[in-house]
Amino acid sequence: MKSLFIPFITFLLPFAALAQTRTDIGLPKPFFTGEKSVEETIAARRTMRHFKSKELSLGQLSQLLWAAYGVTSRDGLYRSVPSAGALYPLDIWIAIGEKGVEGLKAGIYHYIPGAHKISQIRKGEVRLEITRASLFQNWMAEAPVIFIVTGEYERCTRKYGERGISYTYIEAGHVGQNIFLQAEALGLSAGIVGAFHNDLVRQALGIGKVYDPMLIMPVGYK
Ligand SMILES: Cc1cc2nc3c(=O)[nH]c(=O)nc-3n(C[C@H](O)[C@H](O)[C@H](O)COP(=O)(O)O)c2cc1C
C-alpha cells in the first residue's frame, strides 16, 4: 500500500503547487449608470495607440470586465453580449503591468464572470511578451492593462457544427465593442490588435491550445 501511496502523492504535488499559485481577487460590484450617453461614447470611440503610465482603479477594471463579458441576468444565465445559444465560448484574460491597477500585482489574470472575480494564473510583467507576440507593436506595452479575448470553439461547435466557429468570432467582436464603449464612458481609451501569432500569445498567457486568441485590447488613459 505504502509503495503505491508515495508515487501517487508525488504525482499530485505539481497540481497542489499550481492550486497554491492561483490567487483569486473579488471585484467591486459594477454600476449601471454613467455620465456619458451611449451616443457620446460611440461618437468618441477611437483606436488609441498612446497611453499615460497612470494606473487604473480596481473599480475601473471591474467595470470594464463586467462590460466585456459580465453576467447581466438575475439567474446568472445571460451576459453583457449576445451569444448563439447562450453558450458563451469566450474567455477574457488580462495582462496587468507593474503599477497597472491599484492593489494588484503584475501578471496574467483570468476573468470568472459568474463570481465576478479574477484569478491570477501567471506572475510578473508579461506586457512586453504580448507586444512581441503582436509583431512588436510597442505602443501596446504602454497600456496599464491589456485585455485578451480567446475562443474555445468546442463550446459552440458541439451544438452548431462548423458555424460555431464563425459564431465565436462574431461574439468576440461584441466583446471588443463593449470594451471600447465602456472605456470611453469611464474617461479611458482602448486600442485593438488583431495582428499577432496565436501560439506566442498563448505562450505569454500560459494557456492551452484549446483557447484561440481572437482580440487583444490595450486599455488606459489617453
Ligand atoms: C479585427 C481588427 C484588427 C485590428 N488590428 C490592429 C492592429 O494589429 N494594430 C493596430 O494598430 N490597429 C488594429 N486595428 C485597428 C484599426 O486600424 C482601426 O480600427 C481602424 O483604423 C479604424 O480606426 P478607429 O478604430 O479609430 O475608428 C484593428 C481593428 C480590427 C477591427
Coordinates of C-alpha atoms and ligand atoms in Angstrom, one line a residue:
M1 CA 0.0 0.0 0.0
K2 CA 2.8 2.4 1.1
S3 CA 4.7 1.7 -2.2
L4 CA 1.6 2.9 -4.2
F5 CA 0.8 5.9 -1.9
I6 CA 4.2 7.7 -2.3
P7 CA 4.2 7.7 -6.2
F8 CA 0.5 8.9 -6.0
I9 CA 1.4 11.8 -3.7
T10 CA 4.4 12.7 -5.9
F11 CA 2.0 12.7 -8.9
L12 CA -0.3 15.1 -7.1
L13 CA 2.4 17.6 -5.9
P14 CA 2.6 19.7 -9.1
F15 CA -1.2 20.1 -9.1
A16 CA -1.1 21.2 -5.5
A17 CA 1.6 23.8 -6.3
L18 CA -0.5 25.1 -9.2
A19 CA -3.5 25.5 -7.0
Q20 CA -1.5 27.4 -4.5
T21 CA -0.2 29.9 -7.1
R22 CA -3.7 30.9 -8.1
T23 CA -4.8 33.9 -6.3
D24 CA -8.5 34.9 -6.6
I25 CA -9.5 38.6 -6.3
G26 CA -13.1 39.6 -5.9
L27 CA -14.1 42.7 -7.9
P28 CA -16.2 45.6 -6.7
K29 CA -19.8 45.5 -7.9
P30 CA -20.3 47.1 -11.3
F31 CA -22.5 50.2 -11.6
F32 CA -25.3 50.6 -14.1
T33 CA -25.5 54.4 -14.6
G34 CA -22.9 56.6 -16.2
E35 CA -22.1 60.2 -17.0
K36 CA -21.9 59.8 -20.8
S37 CA -24.7 58.8 -23.2
V38 CA -24.3 55.8 -25.5
E39 CA -24.3 58.2 -28.4
E40 CA -21.4 60.2 -26.9
T41 CA -19.3 57.1 -26.4
I42 CA -20.0 55.8 -29.9
A43 CA -19.1 59.2 -31.4
A44 CA -15.9 59.5 -29.3
R45 CA -14.6 55.9 -29.7
R46 CA -11.2 55.8 -31.5
T47 CA -8.4 53.2 -31.5
M48 CA -5.9 54.6 -29.1
R49 CA -2.2 53.9 -29.5
H50 CA -0.7 56.1 -26.8
F51 CA -1.3 55.7 -23.1
K52 CA -0.3 57.6 -20.0
S53 CA 1.5 55.5 -17.4
K54 CA -1.3 56.0 -14.9
E55 CA -2.8 53.1 -13.0
L56 CA -6.4 52.2 -13.2
S57 CA -8.6 51.7 -10.1
L58 CA -9.9 48.3 -9.2
G59 CA -13.4 49.7 -9.8
Q60 CA -12.5 50.7 -13.4
L61 CA -11.1 47.3 -14.1
S62 CA -14.2 45.7 -12.6
Q63 CA -16.5 47.8 -14.8
L64 CA -14.5 47.0 -17.9
L65 CA -14.6 43.3 -17.3
W66 CA -18.3 43.4 -16.5
A67 CA -19.0 45.3 -19.7
A68 CA -16.8 42.8 -21.6
Y69 CA -18.4 39.5 -20.5
G70 CA -20.1 40.0 -17.2
V71 CA -23.4 38.5 -16.0
T72 CA -26.5 40.7 -16.6
S73 CA -29.4 38.5 -15.5
R74 CA -30.5 37.5 -12.0
D75 CA -30.4 33.8 -12.9
G76 CA -26.8 34.2 -14.0
L77 CA -27.5 32.7 -17.4
Y78 CA -27.0 35.7 -19.6
R79 CA -24.2 38.1 -20.2
S80 CA -23.4 41.6 -21.4
V81 CA -23.1 40.4 -25.1
P82 CA -25.3 38.2 -27.2
S83 CA -24.2 34.6 -27.7
A84 CA -25.5 32.0 -30.1
G85 CA -27.5 29.5 -27.9
A86 CA -26.2 31.4 -24.8
L87 CA -23.2 29.1 -24.9
Y88 CA -20.5 31.8 -24.2
P89 CA -17.5 30.3 -25.9
L90 CA -15.1 33.1 -24.9
D91 CA -12.7 33.8 -22.1
I92 CA -11.3 37.1 -21.0
W93 CA -7.7 37.3 -19.8
I94 CA -5.9 40.5 -18.6
A95 CA -2.3 41.3 -18.5
I96 CA -1.7 43.8 -15.7
G97 CA 1.6 45.7 -15.8
E98 CA 3.7 46.9 -12.8
K99 CA 1.5 49.6 -11.1
G100 CA -1.2 48.9 -13.7
V101 CA -4.1 48.5 -11.4
E102 CA -4.2 49.8 -7.8
G103 CA -3.6 47.0 -5.3
L104 CA -2.9 44.3 -7.9
K105 CA 0.5 42.7 -8.7
A106 CA 1.7 42.4 -12.3
G107 CA 0.7 39.2 -14.0
I108 CA -1.9 37.4 -16.1
Y109 CA -5.4 37.1 -14.6
H110 CA -8.5 35.1 -15.8
Y111 CA -11.9 36.7 -15.5
I112 CA -14.6 34.4 -13.9
P113 CA -17.9 36.1 -14.9
G114 CA -20.2 34.0 -12.6
A115 CA -18.4 35.1 -9.4
H116 CA -17.3 38.5 -10.9
K117 CA -13.7 37.8 -9.8
I118 CA -10.3 37.4 -11.4
S119 CA -7.9 34.6 -10.8
Q120 CA -4.1 35.1 -11.2
I121 CA -2.6 32.4 -13.4
R122 CA 0.8 33.9 -14.1
K123 CA 3.0 36.2 -12.1
G124 CA 5.3 39.0 -13.3
E125 CA 5.4 41.6 -16.1
V126 CA 4.1 40.0 -19.3
R127 CA 3.1 43.0 -21.5
L128 CA 6.4 43.1 -23.5
E129 CA 5.9 39.4 -24.3
I130 CA 2.4 40.2 -25.6
T131 CA 3.8 43.1 -27.6
R132 CA 6.5 40.8 -29.2
A133 CA 3.8 38.2 -30.0
S134 CA 1.9 41.1 -31.7
L135 CA 4.6 41.8 -34.3
F136 CA 6.4 44.2 -32.0
Q137 CA 3.6 46.8 -31.8
N138 CA 5.5 48.5 -29.0
W139 CA 2.7 51.0 -28.1
M140 CA 0.7 48.2 -26.6
A141 CA 3.1 47.9 -23.6
E142 CA 2.3 51.5 -22.6
A143 CA -1.2 50.5 -21.5
P144 CA -1.6 49.6 -17.8
V145 CA -3.9 46.7 -18.7
I146 CA -4.1 44.6 -21.8
F147 CA -7.3 42.5 -22.4
I148 CA -7.0 39.3 -24.4
V149 CA -10.2 37.6 -25.7
T150 CA -9.9 33.9 -26.6
G151 CA -12.4 31.5 -28.0
E152 CA -12.9 27.8 -27.2
Y153 CA -14.8 26.7 -30.3
E154 CA -15.9 23.3 -28.9
R155 CA -18.4 25.0 -26.6
C156 CA -20.2 26.3 -29.7
T157 CA -19.4 23.8 -32.4
R158 CA -20.8 20.9 -30.3
K159 CA -24.3 22.4 -31.0
Y160 CA -23.8 24.3 -34.2
G161 CA -21.1 22.4 -36.0
E162 CA -18.8 24.4 -38.3
R163 CA -20.9 27.5 -38.0
G164 CA -20.0 27.6 -34.3
I165 CA -16.5 28.8 -35.4
S166 CA -17.9 32.0 -37.0
Y167 CA -20.3 32.5 -34.1
T168 CA -17.4 32.5 -31.8
Y169 CA -15.6 35.3 -33.8
I170 CA -18.8 37.3 -34.0
E171 CA -19.2 37.2 -30.2
A172 CA -15.6 38.3 -29.8
G173 CA -16.5 41.4 -31.9
H174 CA -19.3 42.2 -29.4
V175 CA -16.9 42.0 -26.5
G176 CA -14.5 44.2 -28.3
Q177 CA -17.1 46.9 -28.9
N178 CA -18.3 46.7 -25.3
I179 CA -14.7 47.2 -24.0
F180 CA -14.3 50.2 -26.4
L181 CA -17.5 51.9 -25.2
Q182 CA -17.1 51.2 -21.5
A183 CA -13.5 52.5 -21.7
E184 CA -14.8 55.8 -23.3
A185 CA -17.6 56.1 -20.7
L186 CA -15.0 55.8 -17.9
G187 CA -12.8 58.5 -19.5
L188 CA -10.4 55.9 -20.7
S189 CA -9.4 54.7 -24.1
A190 CA -8.8 51.3 -25.8
G191 CA -6.8 50.0 -28.7
I192 CA -7.5 46.9 -30.7
V193 CA -5.0 44.4 -32.2
G194 CA -5.6 41.5 -34.5
A195 CA -2.1 41.1 -35.8
F196 CA -0.4 38.5 -33.6
H197 CA 0.9 35.0 -33.5
N198 CA -1.6 32.8 -31.8
D199 CA 0.9 30.4 -30.4
L200 CA 3.1 33.2 -28.9
V201 CA 0.1 34.9 -27.3
R202 CA -0.9 31.5 -25.7
Q203 CA 2.7 31.1 -24.5
A204 CA 2.7 34.6 -23.0
L205 CA -0.5 33.9 -21.1
G206 CA 0.5 30.4 -20.2
I207 CA -2.8 28.9 -21.6
G208 CA -3.5 25.7 -23.6
K209 CA -4.1 25.2 -27.3
V210 CA -7.9 24.9 -26.7
Y211 CA -8.0 28.7 -26.3
D212 CA -7.7 30.5 -29.6
P213 CA -6.7 34.2 -29.2
M214 CA -9.1 36.5 -31.1
L215 CA -8.6 40.0 -30.0
I216 CA -6.1 42.0 -27.9
M217 CA -7.1 45.3 -26.4
P218 CA -4.8 47.6 -24.5
V219 CA -6.7 50.0 -22.2
G220 CA -5.6 53.0 -20.3
Y221 CA -5.7 56.8 -20.0
K222 CA -5.2 58.6 -23.4
Ligands
LIG1 C1 -10.0 43.0 -36.3 C2 -9.2 44.2 -36.1 C3 -7.8 44.1 -36.1 C4 -7.0 45.2 -35.9 N1 -5.7 45.1 -35.8 C5 -4.9 46.2 -35.5 C6 -3.5 46.0 -35.2 O1 -3.0 44.9 -35.2 N2 -2.8 47.1 -34.9 C7 -3.4 48.4 -34.9 O2 -2.7 49.3 -34.6 N3 -4.7 48.6 -35.2 C8 -5.5 47.5 -35.4 N4 -6.9 47.6 -35.6 C9 -7.5 49.0 -35.5 C10 -7.8 49.6 -36.9 O3 -6.7 50.0 -37.5 C11 -8.8 50.7 -36.6 O4 -10.0 50.2 -36.0 C12 -9.1 51.5 -37.9 O5 -8.0 52.2 -38.4 C13 -10.3 52.5 -37.7 O6 -9.9 53.4 -36.7 P1 -10.8 53.6 -35.4 O7 -10.9 52.3 -34.7 O8 -10.0 54.6 -34.6 O9 -12.1 54.1 -35.7 C14 -7.6 46.5 -35.8 C15 -9.0 46.6 -35.9 C16 -9.8 45.5 -36.0 C17 -11.3 45.6 -36.0

